[in-house]
Every structure is written in C-alpha cells, then in structure tokens.
Coordinates of C-alpha atoms in Angstrom, one line a residue:
M1 CA 65.7 -89.9 33.6
P2 CA 67.3 -87.1 35.6
A3 CA 65.4 -84.1 35.6
I4 CA 68.1 -81.8 35.2
R5 CA 69.2 -83.2 32.0
A6 CA 65.7 -84.3 30.6
A7 CA 63.2 -83.3 28.1
A8 CA 60.7 -82.4 30.9
W9 CA 57.3 -82.0 29.2
P10 CA 54.3 -81.2 31.6
S11 CA 51.4 -83.7 32.0
P12 CA 48.9 -82.9 29.4
L13 CA 45.4 -82.2 30.8
D14 CA 43.3 -83.0 27.7
N15 CA 41.2 -80.0 28.5
V16 CA 39.8 -81.8 31.7
F17 CA 40.1 -79.7 34.7
T18 CA 39.7 -80.7 38.3
Q19 CA 40.9 -80.0 41.9
T20 CA 43.4 -82.9 41.0
S21 CA 44.5 -81.5 38.0
D22 CA 45.1 -77.9 39.2
D23 CA 47.0 -79.5 42.3
Q24 CA 49.0 -81.3 39.6
V25 CA 49.9 -78.3 37.5
D26 CA 50.8 -76.3 40.8
T27 CA 53.3 -79.0 41.8
E28 CA 54.7 -79.2 38.5
T29 CA 55.1 -75.6 38.2
A30 CA 56.7 -75.3 41.6
I31 CA 59.2 -78.3 40.9
N32 CA 59.9 -77.1 37.4
E33 CA 60.7 -73.5 38.6
L34 CA 63.6 -74.9 40.6
F35 CA 64.9 -77.5 38.1
S36 CA 64.6 -74.8 35.1
R37 CA 67.5 -73.0 36.8
L38 CA 69.7 -76.0 36.6
R39 CA 69.1 -77.4 33.1
P40 CA 71.3 -76.8 29.9
S41 CA 70.0 -74.2 27.7
R42 CA 69.0 -76.7 25.1
F43 CA 66.2 -78.0 27.6
D44 CA 65.0 -74.7 28.5
F45 CA 61.4 -74.6 27.2
A46 CA 61.0 -71.1 28.1
K47 CA 63.2 -69.9 25.0
D48 CA 61.4 -68.9 22.3
A49 CA 62.2 -71.2 19.2
S50 CA 63.0 -68.3 16.9
A51 CA 66.0 -67.6 19.3
Q52 CA 67.3 -71.0 18.7
S53 CA 66.9 -71.1 14.8
G54 CA 69.8 -73.1 13.2
K55 CA 70.2 -75.1 16.5
D56 CA 69.1 -78.9 16.0
D57 CA 68.7 -79.5 19.6
A58 CA 66.2 -76.3 20.2
M59 CA 63.0 -77.6 21.9
V60 CA 59.6 -75.5 22.7
N61 CA 57.2 -76.7 25.0
P62 CA 53.8 -77.0 23.4
W63 CA 51.7 -76.5 26.6
L64 CA 53.1 -72.9 27.3
S65 CA 51.7 -70.0 25.4
S66 CA 53.9 -67.4 24.0
A67 CA 53.1 -65.0 26.8
E68 CA 53.9 -67.7 29.4
Q69 CA 57.3 -68.4 27.6
E70 CA 58.0 -64.7 27.6
Q71 CA 57.2 -64.5 31.4
Q72 CA 59.7 -67.4 32.0
R73 CA 62.4 -65.9 30.0
A74 CA 62.1 -62.6 31.9
Q75 CA 62.2 -64.3 35.1
A76 CA 65.1 -66.4 34.3
S77 CA 67.1 -63.3 32.9
S78 CA 66.1 -61.0 35.9
G79 CA 68.9 -62.6 38.1
L80 CA 66.2 -62.7 40.9
A81 CA 65.9 -66.5 40.6
T82 CA 68.8 -68.0 42.6
K83 CA 70.3 -71.3 41.2
P84 CA 69.5 -74.0 43.6
S85 CA 72.4 -76.2 44.9
L86 CA 72.9 -80.0 44.7
L87 CA 74.7 -79.7 47.9
L88 CA 73.0 -81.5 50.9
E89 CA 72.7 -78.7 53.5
R90 CA 73.8 -81.0 56.5
Q91 CA 74.5 -78.6 59.2
A92 CA 71.2 -76.7 58.5
H93 CA 69.1 -79.9 58.6
V94 CA 70.9 -80.8 62.0
A95 CA 70.2 -77.5 63.4
F96 CA 66.4 -77.9 62.2
L97 CA 66.2 -81.1 63.9
T98 CA 67.9 -80.0 67.0
K99 CA 65.2 -77.4 67.7
L100 CA 62.5 -79.9 67.7
L101 CA 64.4 -81.7 70.7
E102 CA 63.8 -78.6 72.9
P103 CA 60.5 -77.6 74.3
L104 CA 57.9 -77.3 71.2
P105 CA 55.2 -74.8 70.8
G106 CA 51.8 -75.5 72.0
A107 CA 50.6 -76.5 68.5
Y108 CA 52.5 -79.8 69.0
T109 CA 50.2 -81.1 71.7
A110 CA 48.6 -82.9 68.9
F111 CA 51.8 -84.9 68.6
D112 CA 51.6 -86.3 72.2
T113 CA 50.5 -89.6 71.0
N114 CA 53.7 -89.6 68.5
R115 CA 56.5 -88.8 70.8
S116 CA 58.1 -92.1 70.3
W117 CA 58.3 -91.6 66.5
L118 CA 59.5 -87.9 66.9
L119 CA 62.5 -89.1 68.5
Y120 CA 62.9 -91.9 65.9
W121 CA 62.7 -89.6 63.2
I122 CA 65.4 -86.9 64.6
L123 CA 67.7 -89.7 65.9
H124 CA 67.6 -91.8 62.8
S125 CA 68.1 -88.5 60.7
F126 CA 71.1 -87.8 63.0
D127 CA 72.5 -91.4 62.6
L128 CA 72.1 -91.1 58.5
L129 CA 74.1 -87.7 58.7
S130 CA 76.9 -89.2 61.2
V131 CA 75.8 -87.0 64.0
A132 CA 75.4 -87.9 67.7
L133 CA 73.5 -86.3 70.7
D134 CA 75.7 -84.8 73.4
P135 CA 76.0 -87.4 76.5
K136 CA 73.4 -85.7 78.5
G137 CA 70.9 -85.6 75.7
R138 CA 71.5 -89.0 75.0
A139 CA 71.0 -90.2 78.9
R140 CA 67.7 -88.1 78.6
A141 CA 66.6 -89.7 75.5
I142 CA 66.9 -93.2 76.8
A143 CA 65.3 -92.2 79.9
T144 CA 62.2 -90.7 77.9
L145 CA 61.8 -93.4 75.5
L146 CA 61.7 -96.0 78.4
S147 CA 59.0 -94.0 80.0
F148 CA 56.7 -94.8 77.4
Q149 CA 56.8 -98.6 78.3
N150 CA 53.8 -100.2 79.8
K151 CA 54.5 -102.3 82.6
S152 CA 51.6 -104.4 82.2
T153 CA 52.2 -105.2 78.5
G154 CA 55.9 -104.6 77.9
G155 CA 54.9 -102.7 74.8
F156 CA 55.4 -99.0 74.3
G157 CA 52.7 -96.1 73.8
G158 CA 53.6 -92.9 72.0
G159 CA 53.9 -91.2 75.3
P160 CA 54.0 -91.9 79.1
D161 CA 50.9 -93.7 80.5
Q162 CA 49.4 -94.3 76.8
I163 CA 48.2 -97.8 75.6
S164 CA 50.7 -99.9 74.2
H165 CA 50.6 -99.4 70.5
L166 CA 52.8 -101.4 67.8
M167 CA 53.5 -98.6 65.8
A168 CA 54.7 -96.8 68.8
T169 CA 56.7 -99.7 70.0
Y170 CA 58.4 -100.2 66.7
A171 CA 59.6 -96.4 66.8
A172 CA 60.7 -96.7 70.5
V173 CA 62.5 -99.9 69.9
S174 CA 64.2 -98.5 66.9
A175 CA 65.2 -95.2 68.7
L176 CA 66.6 -97.2 71.5
A177 CA 68.6 -99.5 69.0
I178 CA 70.2 -96.0 67.8
I179 CA 70.6 -94.3 70.9
G180 CA 70.7 -96.9 73.7
G181 CA 72.9 -99.9 74.7
P182 CA 73.0 -102.9 77.1
G183 CA 72.3 -102.4 80.9
P184 CA 69.5 -101.1 82.9
A185 CA 67.9 -97.7 82.4
P186 CA 70.0 -94.6 83.5
T187 CA 68.6 -93.1 86.7
A188 CA 67.8 -89.2 87.4
E189 CA 71.2 -88.7 88.6
D190 CA 72.8 -90.4 85.4
V191 CA 70.4 -88.1 83.1
A192 CA 71.7 -85.0 85.3
D193 CA 75.3 -86.1 85.0
G194 CA 75.1 -86.9 81.4
K195 CA 75.8 -90.7 81.9
S196 CA 74.3 -93.7 80.1
V197 CA 75.7 -96.2 77.5
E198 CA 79.3 -95.4 78.6
V199 CA 78.7 -96.6 82.0
G200 CA 76.6 -99.6 81.3
R201 CA 73.2 -98.3 81.5
G202 CA 72.0 -98.0 78.0
G203 CA 68.5 -99.1 79.0
W204 CA 68.2 -102.1 76.5
D205 CA 67.9 -104.5 79.6
A206 CA 64.7 -102.4 81.1
I207 CA 62.7 -103.7 78.1
D208 CA 60.6 -106.1 79.3
R209 CA 60.9 -108.7 76.3
H210 CA 58.9 -111.6 78.2
K211 CA 55.8 -109.3 78.6
M212 CA 56.4 -107.9 75.2
R213 CA 56.2 -111.2 73.4
S214 CA 53.0 -112.3 75.2
W215 CA 51.5 -108.9 74.3
I216 CA 52.3 -109.1 70.6
A217 CA 51.0 -112.7 70.5
S218 CA 47.5 -111.8 71.7
L219 CA 47.2 -109.3 68.9
K220 CA 47.5 -111.8 66.2
Q221 CA 44.4 -112.8 64.4
P222 CA 43.7 -116.2 62.9
D223 CA 44.4 -115.2 59.4
G224 CA 48.0 -114.1 60.2
S225 CA 47.2 -110.5 60.6
F226 CA 47.9 -108.4 63.6
L227 CA 45.8 -105.7 65.5
V228 CA 47.7 -102.3 65.9
H229 CA 46.8 -102.6 69.6
A230 CA 44.1 -104.4 71.9
N231 CA 40.5 -104.1 70.3
G232 CA 42.3 -102.0 67.5
E233 CA 42.1 -102.3 63.7
V234 CA 44.0 -104.6 61.4
D235 CA 46.7 -103.1 59.3
V236 CA 49.4 -104.5 57.2
R237 CA 51.9 -102.2 58.7
A238 CA 51.3 -104.0 62.2
G239 CA 52.7 -106.9 60.8
Y240 CA 55.9 -105.1 59.6
C241 CA 56.2 -103.6 63.3
V242 CA 55.9 -107.2 64.6
V243 CA 58.8 -108.4 62.2
C244 CA 61.1 -105.4 63.1
I245 CA 60.6 -105.5 66.9
T246 CA 60.6 -109.5 67.3
T247 CA 63.7 -109.8 65.2
L248 CA 65.7 -106.9 66.6
L249 CA 64.8 -108.1 70.4
G250 CA 65.3 -112.0 69.5
I251 CA 61.6 -112.6 70.7
S252 CA 60.3 -113.9 67.3
S253 CA 59.0 -117.6 66.7
P254 CA 57.7 -119.6 63.8
G255 CA 54.3 -119.6 65.6
L256 CA 54.3 -115.8 65.6
F257 CA 55.0 -115.5 62.1
E258 CA 52.7 -118.4 60.6
G259 CA 50.1 -116.9 58.3
M260 CA 51.6 -113.5 57.9
A261 CA 53.0 -114.0 54.5
A262 CA 49.4 -115.5 53.3
F263 CA 47.8 -112.3 54.9
I264 CA 50.3 -110.0 53.0
A265 CA 49.9 -111.6 49.6
S266 CA 46.1 -111.4 50.1
C267 CA 46.4 -107.5 50.4
Q268 CA 47.8 -107.0 47.0
T269 CA 45.5 -105.5 44.8
F270 CA 44.5 -105.5 41.1
E271 CA 47.3 -102.5 40.3
G272 CA 49.9 -104.9 41.8
G273 CA 50.7 -102.7 44.8
I274 CA 49.4 -103.6 48.3
A275 CA 46.7 -102.2 50.4
A276 CA 46.1 -101.8 54.2
A277 CA 44.2 -104.8 54.5
S278 CA 42.0 -107.4 52.9
Q279 CA 38.7 -108.9 53.9
P280 CA 38.6 -112.3 55.4
T281 CA 35.4 -114.2 54.9
Y282 CA 34.4 -116.2 57.8
M283 CA 31.5 -118.3 58.9
L284 CA 30.4 -119.4 62.3
K285 CA 31.0 -123.1 62.8
S286 CA 31.0 -125.6 65.9
G287 CA 34.6 -126.3 65.8
L288 CA 37.6 -124.6 67.3
D289 CA 39.8 -124.0 64.3
G290 CA 40.1 -120.1 65.1
A291 CA 38.9 -117.9 67.8
T292 CA 38.3 -114.0 67.5
P293 CA 39.2 -111.8 70.3
S294 CA 35.4 -112.1 71.2
G295 CA 35.7 -115.7 71.7
I296 CA 33.3 -116.7 68.8
A297 CA 34.9 -119.9 67.1
L298 CA 35.3 -119.1 63.2
A299 CA 36.4 -121.0 60.2
S300 CA 38.0 -119.5 57.2
V301 CA 36.3 -119.7 53.9
D302 CA 38.6 -120.5 51.1
G303 CA 38.3 -118.3 48.3
A304 CA 39.5 -114.6 47.2
R305 CA 40.0 -112.0 49.7
P306 CA 39.3 -108.6 48.2
A307 CA 41.7 -105.9 49.3
L308 CA 40.6 -103.1 51.3
G309 CA 41.4 -99.8 49.8
E310 CA 43.8 -98.9 46.9
A311 CA 47.6 -99.8 46.7
H312 CA 49.8 -97.3 48.7
G313 CA 53.5 -96.7 48.9
G314 CA 53.6 -96.8 52.6
Y315 CA 51.5 -100.1 52.9
T316 CA 53.4 -101.5 50.1
Y317 CA 56.8 -101.1 51.3
C318 CA 56.0 -102.5 54.9
A319 CA 54.1 -105.6 53.2
A320 CA 57.0 -106.2 50.9
A321 CA 59.8 -105.6 53.6
S322 CA 57.9 -107.9 55.9
H323 CA 57.2 -110.7 53.2
L324 CA 60.9 -110.5 52.2
A325 CA 61.9 -111.1 55.8
L326 CA 59.7 -114.2 56.2
S327 CA 60.8 -115.5 52.7
L328 CA 64.4 -115.5 53.9
L329 CA 63.5 -117.7 56.7
T330 CA 62.6 -120.3 54.6
S331 CA 65.1 -120.0 51.8
T332 CA 68.5 -121.6 51.0
L333 CA 70.1 -118.5 52.8
A334 CA 68.7 -119.7 56.2
A335 CA 69.4 -123.2 55.6
A336 CA 73.2 -122.3 55.0
S337 CA 73.3 -120.1 58.1
A338 CA 72.0 -122.8 60.5
P339 CA 74.2 -125.7 61.0
A340 CA 73.2 -128.9 62.8
G341 CA 73.6 -129.5 66.3
L342 CA 71.8 -126.2 67.6
A343 CA 69.1 -126.8 69.9
T344 CA 65.4 -126.0 68.6
A345 CA 63.6 -123.1 70.2
P346 CA 60.6 -124.3 72.5
E347 CA 58.3 -122.3 70.2
A348 CA 59.6 -124.1 67.1
E349 CA 58.6 -127.5 68.5
A350 CA 55.1 -126.9 67.9
G351 CA 55.9 -126.5 64.0
T352 CA 58.1 -125.0 61.6
L353 CA 57.5 -121.8 59.4
Q354 CA 55.8 -122.6 55.9
P355 CA 57.2 -121.2 53.0
A356 CA 55.8 -117.8 52.3
A357 CA 52.9 -117.4 50.1
A358 CA 53.9 -116.0 46.7
L359 CA 53.2 -112.2 45.7
D360 CA 52.9 -111.4 42.1
Q361 CA 56.4 -109.8 41.9
E362 CA 55.8 -109.0 38.2
A363 CA 52.8 -106.9 39.0
L364 CA 54.2 -105.3 42.1
I365 CA 57.5 -104.0 40.2
R366 CA 55.2 -102.8 37.5
W367 CA 53.0 -100.8 40.0
A368 CA 56.3 -99.7 41.9
T369 CA 58.2 -98.4 38.9
A370 CA 55.0 -96.4 37.6
Q371 CA 55.1 -94.2 40.8
Q372 CA 58.3 -92.4 40.0
G373 CA 57.3 -89.1 38.8
T374 CA 58.4 -87.8 35.4
P375 CA 61.2 -85.2 34.8
F376 CA 58.6 -82.5 35.1
E377 CA 57.9 -83.7 38.4
G378 CA 61.4 -83.7 39.4
G379 CA 61.7 -87.5 39.4
G380 CA 60.2 -87.8 42.8
F381 CA 57.9 -90.6 44.0
R382 CA 54.4 -90.6 44.6
G383 CA 52.3 -93.0 47.2
R384 CA 49.5 -93.7 45.0
T385 CA 48.4 -93.8 41.2
N386 CA 47.5 -90.4 39.8
K387 CA 48.7 -88.7 43.0
L388 CA 51.3 -86.0 43.5
V389 CA 54.9 -86.7 44.2
D390 CA 56.0 -86.3 48.0
G391 CA 59.5 -86.3 49.4
C392 CA 58.7 -89.1 52.1
Y393 CA 58.1 -91.6 49.4
G394 CA 61.4 -91.5 48.4
W395 CA 61.7 -94.0 51.1
F396 CA 58.4 -95.9 50.9
S397 CA 57.9 -96.0 47.1
G398 CA 61.7 -95.4 46.2
G399 CA 65.2 -96.3 47.8
G400 CA 63.5 -98.5 50.6
L401 CA 60.9 -100.2 48.4
F402 CA 63.1 -100.8 45.5
T403 CA 66.0 -102.2 47.7
V404 CA 63.5 -104.8 49.1
L405 CA 62.2 -105.7 45.5
S406 CA 65.6 -105.9 44.0
A407 CA 66.3 -108.3 47.0
M408 CA 63.3 -110.4 46.3
V409 CA 64.5 -111.0 42.7
E410 CA 68.1 -111.8 43.9
A411 CA 66.7 -114.2 46.6
K412 CA 64.8 -116.0 43.9
L413 CA 68.0 -116.3 41.6
I414 CA 69.9 -117.3 44.7
E415 CA 67.6 -120.2 45.4
E416 CA 67.4 -121.3 41.6
A417 CA 71.1 -121.3 41.7
S418 CA 71.4 -123.4 44.8
N419 CA 68.9 -125.8 43.6
A420 CA 70.6 -126.4 40.4
G421 CA 73.9 -126.8 42.3
A422 CA 75.4 -123.9 41.0
S423 CA 77.7 -121.1 42.3
D424 CA 75.8 -117.9 43.5
G425 CA 78.3 -115.9 41.9
H426 CA 79.5 -114.2 45.2
A427 CA 82.2 -116.8 45.9
S428 CA 85.0 -114.4 45.9
R429 CA 83.8 -112.1 48.7
T430 CA 85.6 -111.9 51.8
H431 CA 84.2 -111.0 55.2
D432 CA 85.2 -107.3 56.2
W433 CA 83.3 -105.4 58.7
N434 CA 81.1 -105.8 61.8
G435 CA 78.5 -108.0 59.9
M436 CA 78.8 -106.3 56.1
L437 CA 80.7 -107.6 53.0
T438 CA 82.6 -105.7 50.4
V439 CA 83.6 -106.8 46.8
P440 CA 87.1 -107.4 46.7
S441 CA 87.6 -104.7 43.7
A442 CA 85.8 -102.0 45.8
P443 CA 87.2 -99.9 48.7
V444 CA 87.2 -101.5 52.1
V445 CA 84.4 -100.5 54.4
H446 CA 85.1 -99.9 58.1
A447 CA 83.0 -98.8 60.9
A448 CA 83.8 -95.1 62.3
P449 CA 82.0 -94.2 65.7
A450 CA 80.1 -91.1 65.4
D451 CA 80.6 -90.4 69.1
A452 CA 83.2 -91.6 71.7
A453 CA 80.4 -93.5 73.8
S454 CA 78.8 -95.4 70.6
S455 CA 79.7 -99.0 72.0
G456 CA 81.0 -99.9 68.5
A457 CA 77.9 -98.8 66.8
G458 CA 79.4 -96.1 64.6
S459 CA 78.7 -94.7 61.3
W460 CA 79.7 -95.8 57.9
K461 CA 82.5 -94.3 56.0
T462 CA 84.3 -95.4 53.0
E463 CA 88.0 -94.9 52.0
S464 CA 86.8 -93.8 48.4
S465 CA 83.9 -93.4 46.1
V466 CA 82.7 -94.1 42.7
D467 CA 83.9 -90.5 42.0
A468 CA 87.6 -91.0 43.0
E469 CA 88.9 -88.4 40.6
G470 CA 86.9 -85.6 42.2
A471 CA 84.5 -85.0 39.4
D472 CA 81.3 -83.3 39.9
E473 CA 78.7 -86.0 39.6
S474 CA 76.0 -83.5 38.7
E475 CA 77.3 -83.0 35.1
D476 CA 76.6 -85.1 32.2
D477 CA 79.1 -88.0 33.0
V478 CA 76.7 -89.1 36.0
D479 CA 74.6 -90.9 33.3
D480 CA 77.5 -93.2 32.8
L481 CA 77.8 -94.2 36.3
S482 CA 74.1 -95.5 36.4
P483 CA 73.8 -99.2 37.2
L484 CA 71.2 -101.6 36.0
T485 CA 68.4 -100.7 38.6
L486 CA 64.5 -100.7 38.9
F487 CA 64.4 -97.0 39.4
D488 CA 66.2 -93.9 38.6
R489 CA 68.5 -93.4 41.5
V490 CA 70.1 -90.1 40.2
A491 CA 66.6 -88.5 39.4
L492 CA 65.4 -89.4 43.1
Q493 CA 68.7 -87.8 44.5
E494 CA 67.9 -84.9 42.5
Y495 CA 64.4 -84.5 43.6
I496 CA 65.5 -84.7 47.2
L497 CA 68.3 -82.2 47.0
V498 CA 66.5 -79.8 44.7
A499 CA 62.7 -79.9 45.6
A500 CA 62.5 -81.3 48.8
Q501 CA 65.4 -79.7 50.4
R502 CA 64.6 -76.1 52.3
P503 CA 67.6 -74.0 51.7
A504 CA 69.8 -73.2 54.6
K505 CA 69.0 -69.4 54.4
E506 CA 65.5 -70.5 55.1
G507 CA 66.2 -72.6 58.2
G508 CA 66.8 -76.2 56.7
G509 CA 65.0 -79.2 56.8
L510 CA 63.5 -81.5 54.3
R511 CA 59.8 -81.4 53.0
D512 CA 57.1 -82.8 50.9
K513 CA 57.6 -80.6 47.9
P514 CA 58.3 -76.8 47.4
G515 CA 55.9 -74.7 49.2
K516 CA 55.4 -77.1 52.2
R517 CA 56.9 -76.7 55.6
P518 CA 59.6 -79.3 56.4
D519 CA 59.1 -81.6 59.5
A520 CA 61.0 -84.4 61.4
Y521 CA 58.9 -87.2 59.5
H522 CA 59.8 -85.9 56.0
T523 CA 63.3 -85.0 57.1
C524 CA 63.9 -88.7 58.2
Y525 CA 62.3 -90.4 55.2
N526 CA 63.8 -88.1 52.3
L527 CA 67.2 -88.8 54.1
A528 CA 66.4 -92.6 54.3
G529 CA 65.5 -92.4 50.7
L530 CA 68.5 -90.6 49.7
S531 CA 70.8 -93.1 51.5
L532 CA 69.4 -96.1 49.5
A533 CA 69.5 -94.1 46.2
Q534 CA 73.2 -93.7 46.9
H535 CA 74.1 -97.1 48.3
S536 CA 73.7 -100.3 46.7
V537 CA 72.8 -102.9 49.3
R538 CA 72.4 -106.4 48.3
L539 CA 71.9 -110.0 49.9
S540 CA 74.7 -112.1 50.5
P541 CA 74.6 -115.8 51.4
E542 CA 78.5 -115.4 52.4
T543 CA 77.5 -112.7 55.0
A544 CA 74.9 -115.2 56.4
K545 CA 77.5 -117.8 56.6
A546 CA 80.1 -115.6 58.2
L547 CA 77.8 -114.0 60.9
H548 CA 76.9 -117.5 61.8
K549 CA 80.6 -118.4 62.2
T550 CA 81.6 -115.3 64.1
V551 CA 78.8 -114.2 66.3
G552 CA 75.7 -116.3 65.5
A553 CA 77.7 -119.3 66.8
G554 CA 76.6 -118.3 70.3
V555 CA 73.0 -118.1 69.4
A556 CA 71.3 -121.0 71.7
D557 CA 68.7 -122.4 69.0
E558 CA 68.2 -123.0 65.4
W559 CA 65.4 -120.7 65.0
N560 CA 67.2 -117.8 66.4
A561 CA 70.4 -118.7 64.6
K562 CA 68.3 -118.2 61.1
V563 CA 66.7 -115.0 62.2
Y564 CA 69.9 -113.4 63.2
A565 CA 71.9 -114.4 60.1
T566 CA 69.1 -113.7 57.5
M567 CA 68.1 -110.3 58.9
L568 CA 71.7 -109.2 58.7
A569 CA 72.5 -111.0 55.4
W570 CA 73.3 -107.7 53.3
T571 CA 76.6 -106.5 51.4
L572 CA 77.4 -103.0 50.5
V573 CA 78.6 -103.0 46.7
Q574 CA 80.5 -100.0 46.5
R575 CA 81.2 -100.2 42.8
D576 CA 77.5 -99.4 42.2
E577 CA 77.5 -96.5 44.5
I578 CA 76.0 -93.1 42.9
V579 CA 76.3 -89.9 45.0
V580 CA 74.8 -86.9 43.4
G581 CA 76.5 -83.5 44.5
P582 CA 79.8 -81.6 44.6
N583 CA 82.5 -83.0 46.4
V584 CA 84.4 -81.5 49.2
K585 CA 87.6 -81.8 47.4
S586 CA 89.5 -84.2 45.2
G587 CA 90.1 -87.3 46.7
E588 CA 87.5 -87.4 49.5
A589 CA 84.2 -88.7 49.8
P590 CA 81.2 -86.4 48.2
Q591 CA 79.8 -84.2 51.1
N592 CA 76.4 -85.5 50.4
K593 CA 77.3 -89.0 51.2
L594 CA 74.9 -90.5 53.9
N595 CA 75.3 -93.7 56.0
P596 CA 73.5 -96.9 54.5
T597 CA 70.4 -97.7 56.2
H598 CA 69.0 -101.1 56.7
P599 CA 66.3 -101.8 54.1
I600 CA 63.9 -103.8 56.5
F601 CA 64.6 -102.3 59.7
N602 CA 65.6 -98.6 58.6
I603 CA 68.2 -98.1 61.0
T604 CA 71.8 -98.2 60.1
F605 CA 73.5 -101.3 59.9
P606 CA 75.8 -101.1 63.0
R607 CA 72.8 -100.1 65.2
A608 CA 71.0 -103.2 64.0
K609 CA 73.6 -105.5 64.6
T610 CA 74.6 -104.1 68.0
M611 CA 71.2 -104.5 69.3
M612 CA 70.8 -108.1 67.8
D613 CA 74.1 -109.1 69.3
W614 CA 72.9 -108.1 72.5
A615 CA 69.6 -109.5 72.3
Y616 CA 70.5 -112.9 70.9
A617 CA 73.4 -113.5 73.3
S618 CA 70.9 -113.1 76.4
A619 CA 68.1 -115.7 76.1
V620 CA 64.7 -114.6 76.8

C-alpha cells in the first residue's frame, strides 16, 4: 500500500533493543518525518485522539507516547517542516551527475578501479532522463572507456592498465552501448574537435571481440560458474555479466552457457532468494571429466550444494535475470524466432544448450515480495531479510527483479499455451517501433533521439499516458490505476521521490535513504527502479518473430538468431503505465516519466538494439 495513503505503523520492537533495532527506528523516523507531511489528516498518528473525537477515521499510534505525539504535532504546526514534493527534480539530478564528470576530489582515488562503473552510472542516468552529453564530452567518454581495454585479453579493467574484470567489462560495454557507435575509436584530434559517432568513429569496432570471447571462456568453471577475473573468486554476478556482455556483442555460444542455469539454481537458499555462490563438492579422480585452473582433474559429486551466504537482492536480480535469458533460449520463444535454413554456428556444432535447471519460483517470489518495506518505511525495498530499506534496491529487489519474475511467470504461460496449441493472447499486436510492440488500444510508441548524433538510438516518448486528462496521480485516484502486479509500484515510486531524492535546493542526486549523501551509484539504480515501476515491460512472441523477419534475417546462424530475437523480445504495455507525480500541463506526459530500461541489460531499449544490430550484422 502506498505510504502516503496508508495506516503507517512502526515496527514493534517487543522490548528487544539492539544496534539493528536502533538503526531500524532511526530509519523509520527519518522516512516517516517526510511522509507524514504528505499524508491526509486521518492518517496523522501524531494527532491526539481527543482532538479527533467524533470522527470515525481517527487513528492513534500506540507506540508513540503523549509527549512524542505532542512534539510531532508542534513540529507539524510550526510551519518549519516543508512539504516534500512528488516532482522528480530532473535538472538538479543532471547538474549533480554532470559535476561527477569533472575532476573529482582526492577522496575519489579509492574509485580508481571503478571508473568504468562511474561512467556507466552517469551515462545510464542521463539516458533514463533523456539527456545527452555534448559532442566533445561524448568523444572524450568513448576514448576514455576504450583506454580501459586490455590488448592481451580483450576484457576491460576498471581503469587504464588494470586487470580485465567481468564486472568492469559489463560496465564498460554497457556504457559504450549508450554513448558509442560503429566505427574505430575517435583519435585525439577527434576528441579535441568533439567528433565521434557522427563521423563514423563511435568506437565499437575497437572492441576486440575475438580476444574477449576467449578470455571469458577461460574464466568458466566445470560447474557452470565463472571467475570474476583470472584467479579470482566465483560470484553469481559474474555469470550475469557474461550473459549481458556476450549477447550484446554477439559472441555467446551454447558451450559458453552450458551449466550456468544449474549453477544459478544451486545458489538458491532456504529463504527462496539467491546467494553469491554455492559450494560444489568435488573428489579427485583419474579421469578428465573436468579440470580446475590448476589442472587437477575433478569429478562432480551428485547431491545438494549448500549456498554460500544469505539471499541478497543484488545477487538475486543478477541470477534471476541470467536464468530468464538462458531459459528463453530453449523456449518456444526461441523456436519461433529461428526459422529453418540458417546455418549452425561453429560453437553450436559441439552441442546445443540444454533446458535451464528450474528455480523454485514460488519460493523466489515469496522472498522477493517480503523485501518491500512497510508504509512506515516508505514502501522502499531492502536487500536482505530484516535489513534496512535502501534506494538502490528499488532496482535490484524492486522494478528490475519483479519485471524479470513477471517474465518468468509469463514465459511459463506462453510455453503451456504453445504446448496446448492455444493462442498466447497477443495475436492482435502489431509491430511498431525499432524492435518493441504496443497494444493496439494504447498510444503509439516512437523513438525520439536525445541528441542529433544518436544514430537512431533515441530516448522513448509516448503520445499520451494513463493520466491523459491531466489529473494529479498523487491523489487518491491513483489506487484505481494499479494493475495486478507482484509489488506495489506506486509505493516504490513514492519512496524514490520522497525519501531517496535529495531536494534541488540541497544539490540534487538520489540516495540510499534520508540522511545519507547521494552518489552516482544510488542515483542510477533509483532511476532504473523508478523506470520499471512506471512502465510495464512484458515478453512478446510477436516481437521475437517480427525482429527476426526485419533485422534478424541478416543474422548468419541459428544460434545468434535465437539470441538476438529472445533478448529483444519485449513489449511496452502503455495501458498499464503508472507515473506518480504532477503533470506539466493537461494533455502532456507527466514530468516524472523516465525512459523504459531493458530488464536484463539495464540500458534503454534503443541502445541495446542498436548495439546488437551492429554486432549481429558483423560476424566475429
């Protein structure tokens, strides 16, 4: 239930006081202090019950003493407490992020291994907000990102001359998808002149995909997991990076993905969420069934693989998104997108990808739904059971994860309908945009370039919204707009706008929670969570078919045709949009609306499709 129109009761402590409970009280107090200024009077717990006598809707908070109620009542009547706004402070956030592109203070030397991430967080935030760098900044960003690539491996480090790392490579490739384009790297003269994509030097051709594919393959372990770097640790997020990097760049193969889904399923904990890794049990043997990096021949022992650590929102999102991508490649969706007659890729000749090992979806959904905070916590999301809410989990545990979970459920229904020979219910849809579909009754979606040199990879705009009459969706009528969904989309948007957003007068940016400083990381993932809390993005078999007929027909082999079509097989259902916040004016889209982001890649759809068009048209 949205926090603004809710009976917001604090968490009972049962007279057990710990550091954790103290932090919970502090967090709830800070969040509720903001939301209490927006709630209707009937939900104001600070008001004395005697003052509400005769009113049936009077409510009293039993955990507040009379003195505490009086204190809150005095603060509310003093006029010093400014009423928070549900308006997304777009310009303030852009200004905040722009400052991070300038020379940073000395304290940021600790982020030297995260420079590719800093650029990804900033550029993706800009893209969600329909903002583009100026030509000189764009050329400089492309050249900077390419300087992180290692010539020996093809992978990227977090900065120049650093070891290749899967996480840094994911960030660099994603950032290049947003800012770059076909062609070689811009020269020093190009950077000085502010030239790059518009003159055919967008930098994508400078990515050494041959070496990168070999490097990634060298990180794979016998159980289907991946090391994050040479001689590094196993982490379920590494597999997610592999899925995103290789499918964006057209360098995936069945052999590379083999065993990944089974490893992911083995990381699911008793709670239902997913941990960082699981413990494989091996024994020495004389055969050569598998080999460790040290060359010792091992054989896997059948049986349970205990998950290492507790279920966590970040690991769960990465694992679930990877598992969804893998399962789609062996589904009806893939079969429908790859007609006969295409050649088989060399990597596919050694074997085909087996159906993905099943996750316990009921347990996963049950754990995920429990991570959304109560109204007294603002409806934000936490990353682990009994932990504090945090704005970044609006993506990892919220909009991103639940869009993936919804797609898992929908994929199963599509599969069952296909097996039963029934219609999937989407036959009336027609192909509209550069790879996405709309429902006929909904407004048409079209691409609108964010800048003149965007090579067609523009931001998304709509001709109308669910709030076509210009009513304020922050009022009570927003409850009537809520679709059937696995999480409270309105509550998440309210948390991000009220609790996670630093006001413009304080410098903008988005943060973990009230009292915390904003940063690029939290700004990016708050905005990404807000994006998929606003937009309903769903799987579409028709999109997969249409993509193959239009662009996918140029893909050289069956495997890549499947990958191309399934990773882009999504539709934007505009009739299910919910955008909390005031409108600019009647008949215009709400000012708070962001561009929809891809639920697996977490870059906007036009950026993903433009890079994949380039990658799959040029064989590696």
